[in-house]
Tab-separated table of C-alpha atoms and ligand atoms in Angstrom:
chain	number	residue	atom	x	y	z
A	462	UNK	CA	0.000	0.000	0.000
A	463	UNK	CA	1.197	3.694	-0.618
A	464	UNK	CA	2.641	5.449	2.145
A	465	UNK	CA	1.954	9.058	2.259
A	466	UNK	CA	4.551	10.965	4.178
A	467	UNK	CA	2.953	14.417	6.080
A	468	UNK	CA	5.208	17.332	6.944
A	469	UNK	CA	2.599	20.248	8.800
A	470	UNK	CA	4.202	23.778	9.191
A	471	UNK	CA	2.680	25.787	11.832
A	472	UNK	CA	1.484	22.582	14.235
A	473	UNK	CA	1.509	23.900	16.738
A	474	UNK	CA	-1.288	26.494	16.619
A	475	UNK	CA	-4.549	26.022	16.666
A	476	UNK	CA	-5.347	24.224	13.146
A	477	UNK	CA	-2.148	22.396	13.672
A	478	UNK	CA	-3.882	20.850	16.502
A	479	UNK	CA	-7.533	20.197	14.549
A	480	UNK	CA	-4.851	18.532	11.215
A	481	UNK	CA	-2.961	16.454	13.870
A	482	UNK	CA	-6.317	15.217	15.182
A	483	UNK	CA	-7.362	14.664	11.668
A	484	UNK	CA	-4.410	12.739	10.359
A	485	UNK	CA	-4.608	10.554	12.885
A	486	UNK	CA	-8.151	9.799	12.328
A	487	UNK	CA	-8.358	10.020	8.681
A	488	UNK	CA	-7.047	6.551	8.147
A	489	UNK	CA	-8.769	4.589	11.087
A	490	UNK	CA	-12.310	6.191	10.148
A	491	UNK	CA	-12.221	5.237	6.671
A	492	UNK	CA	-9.808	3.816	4.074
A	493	UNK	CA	-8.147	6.567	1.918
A	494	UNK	CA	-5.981	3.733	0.066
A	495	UNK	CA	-3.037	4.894	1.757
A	496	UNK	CA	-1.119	4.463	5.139
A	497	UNK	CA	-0.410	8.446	6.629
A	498	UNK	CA	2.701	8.791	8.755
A	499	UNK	CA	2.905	12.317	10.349
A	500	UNK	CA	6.598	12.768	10.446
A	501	UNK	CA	7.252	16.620	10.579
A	502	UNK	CA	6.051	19.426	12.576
A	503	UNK	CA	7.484	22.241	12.276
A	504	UNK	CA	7.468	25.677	14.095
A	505	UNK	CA	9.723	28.690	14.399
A	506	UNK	CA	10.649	28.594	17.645
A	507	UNK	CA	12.421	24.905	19.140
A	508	UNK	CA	10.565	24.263	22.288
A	509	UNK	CA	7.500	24.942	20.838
A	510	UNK	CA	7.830	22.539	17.612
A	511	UNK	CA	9.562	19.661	20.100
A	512	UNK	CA	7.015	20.101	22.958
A	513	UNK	CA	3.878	20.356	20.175
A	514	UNK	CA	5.650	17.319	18.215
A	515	UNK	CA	5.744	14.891	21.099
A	516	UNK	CA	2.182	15.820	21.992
A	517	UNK	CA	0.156	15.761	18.747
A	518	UNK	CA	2.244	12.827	17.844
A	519	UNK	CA	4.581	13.858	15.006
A	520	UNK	CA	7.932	11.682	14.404
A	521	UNK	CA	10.374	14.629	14.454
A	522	UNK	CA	10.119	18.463	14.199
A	523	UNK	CA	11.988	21.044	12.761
A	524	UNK	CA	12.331	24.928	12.750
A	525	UNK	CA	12.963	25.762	9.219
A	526	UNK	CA	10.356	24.732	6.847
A	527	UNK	CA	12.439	25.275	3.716
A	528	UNK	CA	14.837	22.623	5.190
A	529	UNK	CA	11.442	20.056	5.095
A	530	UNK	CA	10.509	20.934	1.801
A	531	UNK	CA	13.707	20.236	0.546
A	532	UNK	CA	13.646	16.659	1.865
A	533	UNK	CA	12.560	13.601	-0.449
A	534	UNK	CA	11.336	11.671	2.435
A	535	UNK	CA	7.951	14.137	2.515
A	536	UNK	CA	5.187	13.921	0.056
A	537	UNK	CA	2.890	16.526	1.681
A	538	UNK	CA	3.134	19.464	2.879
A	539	UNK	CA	0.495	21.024	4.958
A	540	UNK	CA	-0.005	24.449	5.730
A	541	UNK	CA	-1.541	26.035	8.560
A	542	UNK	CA	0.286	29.078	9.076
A	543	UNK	CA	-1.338	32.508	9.455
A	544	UNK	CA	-2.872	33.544	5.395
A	545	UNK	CA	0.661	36.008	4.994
A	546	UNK	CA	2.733	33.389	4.829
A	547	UNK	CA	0.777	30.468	2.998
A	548	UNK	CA	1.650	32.123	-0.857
A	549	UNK	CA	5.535	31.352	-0.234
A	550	UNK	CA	5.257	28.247	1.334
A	551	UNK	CA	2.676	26.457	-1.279
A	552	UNK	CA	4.824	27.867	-4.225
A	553	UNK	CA	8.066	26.555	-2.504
A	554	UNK	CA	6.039	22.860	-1.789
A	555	UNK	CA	4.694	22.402	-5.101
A	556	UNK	CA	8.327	23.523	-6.950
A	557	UNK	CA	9.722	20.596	-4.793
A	558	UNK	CA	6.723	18.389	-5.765
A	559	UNK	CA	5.084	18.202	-3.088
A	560	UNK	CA	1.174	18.090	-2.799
A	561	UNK	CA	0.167	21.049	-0.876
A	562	UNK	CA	-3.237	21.568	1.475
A	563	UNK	CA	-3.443	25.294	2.684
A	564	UNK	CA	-5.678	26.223	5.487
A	565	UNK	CA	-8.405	28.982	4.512
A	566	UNK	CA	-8.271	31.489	3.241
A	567	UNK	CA	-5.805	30.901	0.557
A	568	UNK	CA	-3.973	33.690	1.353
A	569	UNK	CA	-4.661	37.325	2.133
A	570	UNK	CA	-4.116	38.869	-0.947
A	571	UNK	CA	-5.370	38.224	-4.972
A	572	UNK	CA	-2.048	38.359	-6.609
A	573	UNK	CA	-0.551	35.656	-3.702
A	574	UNK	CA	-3.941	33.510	-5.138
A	575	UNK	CA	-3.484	33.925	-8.473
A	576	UNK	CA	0.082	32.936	-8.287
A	577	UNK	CA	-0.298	29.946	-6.178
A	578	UNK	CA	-2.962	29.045	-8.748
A	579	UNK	CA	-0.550	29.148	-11.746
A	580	UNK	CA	2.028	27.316	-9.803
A	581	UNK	CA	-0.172	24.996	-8.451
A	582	UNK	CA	-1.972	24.216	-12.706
A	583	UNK	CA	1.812	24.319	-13.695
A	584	UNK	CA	2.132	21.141	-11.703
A	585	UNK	CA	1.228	17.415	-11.594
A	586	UNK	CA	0.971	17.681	-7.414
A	587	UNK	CA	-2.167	17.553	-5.583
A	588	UNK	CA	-3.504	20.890	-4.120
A	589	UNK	CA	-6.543	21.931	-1.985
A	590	UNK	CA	-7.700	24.592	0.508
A	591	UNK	CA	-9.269	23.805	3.994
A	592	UNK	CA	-13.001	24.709	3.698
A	593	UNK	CA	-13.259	22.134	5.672
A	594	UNK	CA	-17.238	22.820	6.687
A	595	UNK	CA	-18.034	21.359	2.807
A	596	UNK	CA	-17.021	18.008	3.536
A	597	UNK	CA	-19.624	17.385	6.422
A	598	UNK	CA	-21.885	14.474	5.408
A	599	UNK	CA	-24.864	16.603	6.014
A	600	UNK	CA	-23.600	18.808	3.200
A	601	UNK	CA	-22.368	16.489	0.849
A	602	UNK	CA	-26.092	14.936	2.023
A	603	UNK	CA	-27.814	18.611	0.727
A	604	UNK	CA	-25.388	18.392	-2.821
A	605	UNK	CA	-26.584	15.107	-3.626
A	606	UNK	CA	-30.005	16.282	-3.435
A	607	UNK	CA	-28.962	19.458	-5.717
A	608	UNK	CA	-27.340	16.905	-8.371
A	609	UNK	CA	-30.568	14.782	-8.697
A	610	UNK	CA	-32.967	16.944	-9.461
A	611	UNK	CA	-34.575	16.965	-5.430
A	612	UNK	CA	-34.120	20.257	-4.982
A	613	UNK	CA	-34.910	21.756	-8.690
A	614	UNK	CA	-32.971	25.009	-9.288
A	615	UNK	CA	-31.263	27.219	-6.949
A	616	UNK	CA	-33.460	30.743	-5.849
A	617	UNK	CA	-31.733	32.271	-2.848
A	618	UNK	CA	-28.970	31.405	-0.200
A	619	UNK	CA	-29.173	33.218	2.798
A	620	UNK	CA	-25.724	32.603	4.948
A	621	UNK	CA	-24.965	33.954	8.135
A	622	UNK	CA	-20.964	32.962	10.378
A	623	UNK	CA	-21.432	34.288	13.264
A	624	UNK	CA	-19.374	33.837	16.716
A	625	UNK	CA	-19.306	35.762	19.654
A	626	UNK	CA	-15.203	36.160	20.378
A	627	UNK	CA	-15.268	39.642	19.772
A	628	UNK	CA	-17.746	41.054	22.356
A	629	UNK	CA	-16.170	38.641	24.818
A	630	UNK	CA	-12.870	40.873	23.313
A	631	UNK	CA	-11.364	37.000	23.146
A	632	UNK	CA	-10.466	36.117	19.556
A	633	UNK	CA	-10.064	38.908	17.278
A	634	UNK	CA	-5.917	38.882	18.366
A	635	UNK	CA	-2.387	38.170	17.698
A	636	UNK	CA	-1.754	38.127	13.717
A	637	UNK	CA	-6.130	38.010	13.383
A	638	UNK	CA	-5.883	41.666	14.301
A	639	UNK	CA	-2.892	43.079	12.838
A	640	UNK	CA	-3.183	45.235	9.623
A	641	UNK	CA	-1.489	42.953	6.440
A	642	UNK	CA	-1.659	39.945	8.495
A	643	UNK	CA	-5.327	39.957	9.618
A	644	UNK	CA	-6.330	40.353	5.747
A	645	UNK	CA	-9.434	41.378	4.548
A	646	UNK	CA	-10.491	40.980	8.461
A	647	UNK	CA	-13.924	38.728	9.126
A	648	UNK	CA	-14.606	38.464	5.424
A	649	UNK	CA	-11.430	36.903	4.305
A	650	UNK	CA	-11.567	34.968	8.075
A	651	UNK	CA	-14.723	33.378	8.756
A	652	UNK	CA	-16.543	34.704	5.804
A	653	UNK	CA	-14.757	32.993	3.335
A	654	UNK	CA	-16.202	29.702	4.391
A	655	UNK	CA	-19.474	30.515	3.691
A	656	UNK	CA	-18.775	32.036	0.479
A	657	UNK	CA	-16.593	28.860	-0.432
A	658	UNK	CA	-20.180	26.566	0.392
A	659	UNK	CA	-22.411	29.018	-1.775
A	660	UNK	CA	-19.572	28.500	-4.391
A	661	UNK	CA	-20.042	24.856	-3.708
A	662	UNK	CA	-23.754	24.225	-3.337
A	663	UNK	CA	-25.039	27.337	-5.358
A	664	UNK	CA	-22.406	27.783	-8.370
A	665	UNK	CA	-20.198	31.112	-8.929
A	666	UNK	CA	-20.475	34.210	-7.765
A	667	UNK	CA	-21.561	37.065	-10.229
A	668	UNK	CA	-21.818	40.626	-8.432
A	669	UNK	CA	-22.141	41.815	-5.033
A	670	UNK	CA	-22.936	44.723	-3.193
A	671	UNK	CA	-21.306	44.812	0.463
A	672	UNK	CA	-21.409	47.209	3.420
A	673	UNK	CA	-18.366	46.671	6.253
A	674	UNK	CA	-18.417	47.835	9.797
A	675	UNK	CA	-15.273	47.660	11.338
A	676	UNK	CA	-15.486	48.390	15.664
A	677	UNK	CA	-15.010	51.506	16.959
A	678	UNK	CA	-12.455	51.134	19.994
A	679	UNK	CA	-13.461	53.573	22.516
A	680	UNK	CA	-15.667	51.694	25.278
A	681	UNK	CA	-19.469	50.306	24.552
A	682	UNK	CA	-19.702	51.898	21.073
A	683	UNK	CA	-21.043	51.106	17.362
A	684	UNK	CA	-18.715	50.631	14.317
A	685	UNK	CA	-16.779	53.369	12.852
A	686	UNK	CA	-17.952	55.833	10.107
A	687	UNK	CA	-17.553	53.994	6.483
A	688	UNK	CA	-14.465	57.128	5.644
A	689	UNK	CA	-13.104	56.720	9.627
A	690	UNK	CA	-12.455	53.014	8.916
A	691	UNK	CA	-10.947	52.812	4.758
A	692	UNK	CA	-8.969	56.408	5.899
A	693	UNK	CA	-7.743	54.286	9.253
A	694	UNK	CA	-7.220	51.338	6.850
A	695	UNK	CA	-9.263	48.943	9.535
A	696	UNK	CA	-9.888	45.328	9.024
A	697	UNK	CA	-13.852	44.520	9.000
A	698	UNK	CA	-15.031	43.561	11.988
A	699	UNK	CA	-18.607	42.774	10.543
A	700	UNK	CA	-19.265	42.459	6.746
A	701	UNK	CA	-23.024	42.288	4.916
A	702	UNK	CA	-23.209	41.074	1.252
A	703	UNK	CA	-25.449	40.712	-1.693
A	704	UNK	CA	-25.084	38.505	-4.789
A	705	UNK	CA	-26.160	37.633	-7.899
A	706	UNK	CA	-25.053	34.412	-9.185
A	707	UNK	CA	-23.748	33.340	-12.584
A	708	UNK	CA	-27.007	30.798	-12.769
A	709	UNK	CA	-29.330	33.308	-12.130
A	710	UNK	CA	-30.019	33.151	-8.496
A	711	UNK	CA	-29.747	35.604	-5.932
A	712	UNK	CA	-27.571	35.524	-1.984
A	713	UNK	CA	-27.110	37.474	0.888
A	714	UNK	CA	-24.485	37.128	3.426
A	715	UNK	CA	-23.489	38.360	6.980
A	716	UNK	CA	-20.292	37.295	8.921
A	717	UNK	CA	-19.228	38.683	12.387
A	718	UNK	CA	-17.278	38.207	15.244
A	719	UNK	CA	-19.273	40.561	17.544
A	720	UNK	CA	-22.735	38.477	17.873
A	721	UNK	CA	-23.288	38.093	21.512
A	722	UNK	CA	-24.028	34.292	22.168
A	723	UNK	CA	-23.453	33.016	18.587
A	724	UNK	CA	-20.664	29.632	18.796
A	725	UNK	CA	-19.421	29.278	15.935
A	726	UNK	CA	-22.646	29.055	13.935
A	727	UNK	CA	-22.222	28.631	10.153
A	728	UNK	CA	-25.690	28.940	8.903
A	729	UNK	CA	-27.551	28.755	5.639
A	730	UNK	CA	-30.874	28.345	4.180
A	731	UNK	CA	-31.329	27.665	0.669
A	732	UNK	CA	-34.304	28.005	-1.430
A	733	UNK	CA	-34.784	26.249	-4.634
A	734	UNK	CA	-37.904	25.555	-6.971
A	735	UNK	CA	-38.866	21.738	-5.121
A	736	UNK	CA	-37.803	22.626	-1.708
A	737	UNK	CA	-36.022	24.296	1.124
A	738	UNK	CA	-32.723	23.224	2.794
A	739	UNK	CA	-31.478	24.646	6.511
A	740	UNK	CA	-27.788	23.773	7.782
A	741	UNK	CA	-26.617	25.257	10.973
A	742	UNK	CA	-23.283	24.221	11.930
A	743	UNK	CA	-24.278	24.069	15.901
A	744	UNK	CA	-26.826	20.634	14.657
A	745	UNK	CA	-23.891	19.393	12.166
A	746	UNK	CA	-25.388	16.326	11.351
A	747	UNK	CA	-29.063	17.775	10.998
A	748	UNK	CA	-30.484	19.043	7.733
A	749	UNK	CA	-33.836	20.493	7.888
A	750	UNK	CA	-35.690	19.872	4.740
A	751	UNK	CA	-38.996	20.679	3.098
A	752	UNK	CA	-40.093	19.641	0.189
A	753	UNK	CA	-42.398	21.258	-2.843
A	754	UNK	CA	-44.224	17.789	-3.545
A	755	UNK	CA	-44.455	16.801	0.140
A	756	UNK	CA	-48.601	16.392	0.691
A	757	UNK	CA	-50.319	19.650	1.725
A	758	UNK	CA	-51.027	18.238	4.942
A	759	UNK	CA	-47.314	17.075	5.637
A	760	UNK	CA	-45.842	20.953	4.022
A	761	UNK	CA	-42.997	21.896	6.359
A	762	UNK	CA	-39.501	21.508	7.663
A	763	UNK	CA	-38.468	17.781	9.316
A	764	UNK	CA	-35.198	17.097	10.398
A	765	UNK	CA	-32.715	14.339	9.051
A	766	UNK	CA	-30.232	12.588	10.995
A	767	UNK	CA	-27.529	12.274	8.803
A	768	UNK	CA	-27.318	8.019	9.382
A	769	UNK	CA	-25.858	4.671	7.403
A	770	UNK	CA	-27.787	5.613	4.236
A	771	UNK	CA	-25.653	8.618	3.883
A	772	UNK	CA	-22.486	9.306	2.019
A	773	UNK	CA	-18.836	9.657	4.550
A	774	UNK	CA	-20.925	8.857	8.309
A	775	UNK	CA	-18.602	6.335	9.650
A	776	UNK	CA	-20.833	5.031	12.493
A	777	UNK	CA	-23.502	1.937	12.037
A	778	UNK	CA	-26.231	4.567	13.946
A	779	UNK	CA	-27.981	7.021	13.426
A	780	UNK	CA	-27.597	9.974	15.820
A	781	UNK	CA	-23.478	9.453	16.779
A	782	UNK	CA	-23.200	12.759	16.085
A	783	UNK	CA	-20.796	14.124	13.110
A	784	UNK	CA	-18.577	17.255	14.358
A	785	UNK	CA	-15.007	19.270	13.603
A	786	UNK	CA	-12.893	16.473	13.976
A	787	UNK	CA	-14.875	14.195	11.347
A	788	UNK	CA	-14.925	17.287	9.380
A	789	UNK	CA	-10.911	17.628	8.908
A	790	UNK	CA	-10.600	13.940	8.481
A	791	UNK	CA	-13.105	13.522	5.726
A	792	UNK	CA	-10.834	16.463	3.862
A	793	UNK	CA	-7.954	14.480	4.680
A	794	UNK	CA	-9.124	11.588	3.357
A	795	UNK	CA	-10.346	12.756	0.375
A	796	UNK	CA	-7.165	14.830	-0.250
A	797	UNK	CA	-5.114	11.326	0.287
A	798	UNK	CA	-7.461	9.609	-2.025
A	799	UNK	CA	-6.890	12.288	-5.009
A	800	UNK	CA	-2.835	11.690	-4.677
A	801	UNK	CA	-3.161	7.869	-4.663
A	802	UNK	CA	-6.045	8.185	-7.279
A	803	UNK	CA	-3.968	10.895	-9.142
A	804	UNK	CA	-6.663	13.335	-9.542
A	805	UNK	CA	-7.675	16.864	-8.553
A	806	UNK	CA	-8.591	17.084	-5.393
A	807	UNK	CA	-11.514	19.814	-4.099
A	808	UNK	CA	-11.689	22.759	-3.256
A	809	UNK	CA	-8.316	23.705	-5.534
A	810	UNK	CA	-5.741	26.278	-5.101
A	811	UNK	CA	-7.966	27.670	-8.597
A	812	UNK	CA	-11.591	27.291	-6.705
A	813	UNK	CA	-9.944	28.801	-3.408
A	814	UNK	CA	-8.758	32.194	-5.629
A	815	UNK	CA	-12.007	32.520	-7.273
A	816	UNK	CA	-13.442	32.641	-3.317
A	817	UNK	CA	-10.236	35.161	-2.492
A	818	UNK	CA	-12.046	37.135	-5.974
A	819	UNK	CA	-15.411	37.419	-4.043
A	820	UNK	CA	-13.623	38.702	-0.563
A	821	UNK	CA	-11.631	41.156	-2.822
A	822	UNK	CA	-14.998	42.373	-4.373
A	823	UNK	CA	-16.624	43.201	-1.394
A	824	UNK	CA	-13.845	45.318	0.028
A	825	UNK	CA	-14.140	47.250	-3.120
A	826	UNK	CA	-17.596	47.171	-3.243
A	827	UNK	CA	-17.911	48.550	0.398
A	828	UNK	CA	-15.007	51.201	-0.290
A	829	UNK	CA	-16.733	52.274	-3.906
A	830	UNK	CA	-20.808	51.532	-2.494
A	831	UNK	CA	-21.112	50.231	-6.367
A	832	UNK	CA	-21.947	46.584	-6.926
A	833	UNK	CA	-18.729	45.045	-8.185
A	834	UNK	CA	-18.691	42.656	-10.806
A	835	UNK	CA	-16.235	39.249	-9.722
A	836	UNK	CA	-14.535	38.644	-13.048
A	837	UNK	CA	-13.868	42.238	-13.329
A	838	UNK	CA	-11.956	42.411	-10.303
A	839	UNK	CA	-8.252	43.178	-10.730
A	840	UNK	CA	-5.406	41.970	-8.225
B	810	LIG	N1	-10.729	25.775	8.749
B	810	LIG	C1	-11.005	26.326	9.922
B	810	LIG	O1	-12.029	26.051	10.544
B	810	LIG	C2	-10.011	27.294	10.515
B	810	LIG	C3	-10.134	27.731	11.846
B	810	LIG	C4	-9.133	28.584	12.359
B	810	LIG	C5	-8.086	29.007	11.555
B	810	LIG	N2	-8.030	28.598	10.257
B	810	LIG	C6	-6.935	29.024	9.370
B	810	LIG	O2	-5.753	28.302	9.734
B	810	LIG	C7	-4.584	29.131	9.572
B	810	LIG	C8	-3.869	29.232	10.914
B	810	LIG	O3	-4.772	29.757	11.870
B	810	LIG	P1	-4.633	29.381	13.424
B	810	LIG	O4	-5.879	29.888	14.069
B	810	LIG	O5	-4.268	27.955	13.572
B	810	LIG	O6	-3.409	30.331	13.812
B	810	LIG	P2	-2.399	30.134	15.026
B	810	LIG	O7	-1.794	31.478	15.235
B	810	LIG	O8	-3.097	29.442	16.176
B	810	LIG	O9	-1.324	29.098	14.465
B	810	LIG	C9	-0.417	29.438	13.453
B	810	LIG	C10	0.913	28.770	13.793
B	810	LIG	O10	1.821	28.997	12.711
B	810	LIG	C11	3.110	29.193	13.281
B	810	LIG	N3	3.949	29.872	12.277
B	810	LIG	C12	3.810	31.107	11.764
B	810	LIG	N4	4.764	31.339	10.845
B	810	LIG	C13	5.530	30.216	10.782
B	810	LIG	C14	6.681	29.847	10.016
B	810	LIG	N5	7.224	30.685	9.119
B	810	LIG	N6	7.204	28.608	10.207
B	810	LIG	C15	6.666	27.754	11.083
B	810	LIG	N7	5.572	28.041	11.857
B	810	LIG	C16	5.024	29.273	11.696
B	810	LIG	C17	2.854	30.013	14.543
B	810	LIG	O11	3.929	29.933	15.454
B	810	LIG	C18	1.577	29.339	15.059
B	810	LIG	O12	1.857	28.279	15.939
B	810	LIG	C19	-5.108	30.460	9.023
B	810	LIG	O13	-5.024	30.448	7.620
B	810	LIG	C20	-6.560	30.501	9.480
B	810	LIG	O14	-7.399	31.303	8.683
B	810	LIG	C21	-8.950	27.738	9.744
């Protein structure tokens, strides 16, 4: 069987601890066709790489990722370093032919995209980006009923991301805060998921129309003027967005960090001419479903269990619940299957820039207040 050998740069932070969890479970859960040996963490700083090495069970660790890419023994590299540093990291991995997985969002900037794209079509390795949220079995449940014909066409997708670390002034730190590192801010952080499963479930973005709030500091206050935060150059702090898409329908969006008792709720409702699907991240393996032909007396939302008859659930009942960890290894695993199948794996380094198109549009849509076409938008 094919050994696939995993070096992971930035381990020890806080995807490096949801990847380590997921290697390790990727193979056990379900067979990707491969063994997975994690054999390299690496980190900056030495007592951090050695002390997160021995305890997310890595075979060695290493301070200078340039020295890992370089080695033969490694046939992955995985990146979960802050977005600044992912564009010369994946370019260096995939010139030393390694497959490459990048954590979300791709990077910070369109040009970094765009050039990890090239590189990455210029290749014969592997690449994807960590939207991890699209490989839950409830949604791959919800695009198997979009592919035959259950759900008829596509209307409107209303998606909220909302979390509650920045009233509780808990999250929103460290390179998440800094100007250049932080990105486009909330958008590019948590908002990119949730334009990367409209992208999935939905089709491509058109045009969008965006408004930004980005939080006042001084004490129990709103969000700064629109010209107080673009002349401060502030990262968004709360972002609203409308779409059209390419197929006609319509979206709106909403992502923020300051929504007082929302856990990390990734929500969405989709409408579509035979029925209605509702996902909220906080019931992972529920999908709340209503259906056009349903009898009149039965119209209305009921809730699946995601269960055996579904694609990825590993467990023989209904009901064992499906969460974070499943969600990571089910990329993994389907990353690992690609390489050993040798075929593209999904979302790609070319689907992750066209999501890093749509952040970039509604900055400049929110800085212009014009809608702002996607394929118009320059790097
Ligand atoms: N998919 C998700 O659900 C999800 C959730 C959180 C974060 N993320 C993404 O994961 C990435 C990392 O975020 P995080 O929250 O884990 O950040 P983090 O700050 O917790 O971890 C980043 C780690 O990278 C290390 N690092 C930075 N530069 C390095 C270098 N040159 N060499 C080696 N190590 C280096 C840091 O020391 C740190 O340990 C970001 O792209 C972020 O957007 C994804």
């Amino acid at each position: 069987m094919t050994e696939i050998r995993v070096a992971i740069v930035g381990g020890a932070g806080f995807m490096g601890f949801a990847h380590s969890l997921g290697w390790a479970v990727a193979p056990i859960a379900a067979d990707p066709g491969a063994t997975i040996r994690k054999v390299v963490l690496v980190e900056a700083d030495e007592e951090r790489a050695a002390s997160a090495a021995k305890r997310l069970g890595w075979e060695e660790w290493s301070t200078d990722w340039r020295d890992v890419v370089a080695r033969d023994d490694i046939d992955v590299i995985d990146i979960v370093t802050p977005p600044a540093s992912h564009a010369e990291i994946a370019i260096a991995a995939i010139e030393a032919g390694k497959h490459v997985l990048v954590e979300k969002p791709i990077s910070n900037d369109l040009a970094e995209a765009e050039a990890m794209a090239v590189a990455a079509a210029a290749s014969a390795v592997v690449n994807q980006v960590s939207f991890n949220y699209r490989h839950a079995p409830a949604i791959t449940f919800v695009k198997q009923m979009l592919a035959d014909g259950t759900l008829g066409h596509p209307l409107q997708f209303r998606a909220h991301y909302t979390q509650d670390g920045g009233v509780l002034g808990r999250v929103i730190s460290g390179w998440r805060a800094q100007k250049g590192a932080g990105g486009s801010g909330v958008t590019g952080d948590i908002g990119s998921h949730i334009i990367d499963m409209a992208s999935y479930l939905v089709g491509d973005i058109k045009q969008v129309n965006a408004v930004l709030g980005a939080k006042n500091p001084a004490e129990n206050s709103s969000w700064l003027s629109d010209n107080d935060r673009r002349e401060g150059g502030h990262l968004d702090d709360a972002a609203l967005w409308m779409v059209t898409f390419d197929n006609g329908a319509i979206g709106s969006f909403a992502a923020t960090m300051y929504a007082s008792g929302r856990k990390n709720r990734m929500f969405f409702e989709l409408e579509c001419t035979g029925g209605t699907v509702q996902f909220d991240w906080n019931r992972s393996d529920e999908v709340q479903l209503s259906l056009v032909n349903d009898p009149p007396e039965q119209q209305g939302f009921r809730t699946i269990i995601v269960n055996e008859h579904h694609q990825d659930v590993w467990w023989p009942i209904a009901g064992m619940g499906s969460g974070y960890i499943d969600d990571h290894a089910l990329q993994l695993q389907k990353f690992v299957q690609a390489i050993v199948e040798g075929r593209p794996a999904s979302p790609d380094f070319a689907d992750a820039t066209r999501t890093q198109r749509v952040i970039t549009a509604v900055m400049q849509s929110a800085d212009s207040h014009q809608w702002v076409t996607v394929d118009e938008v320059k790097a």
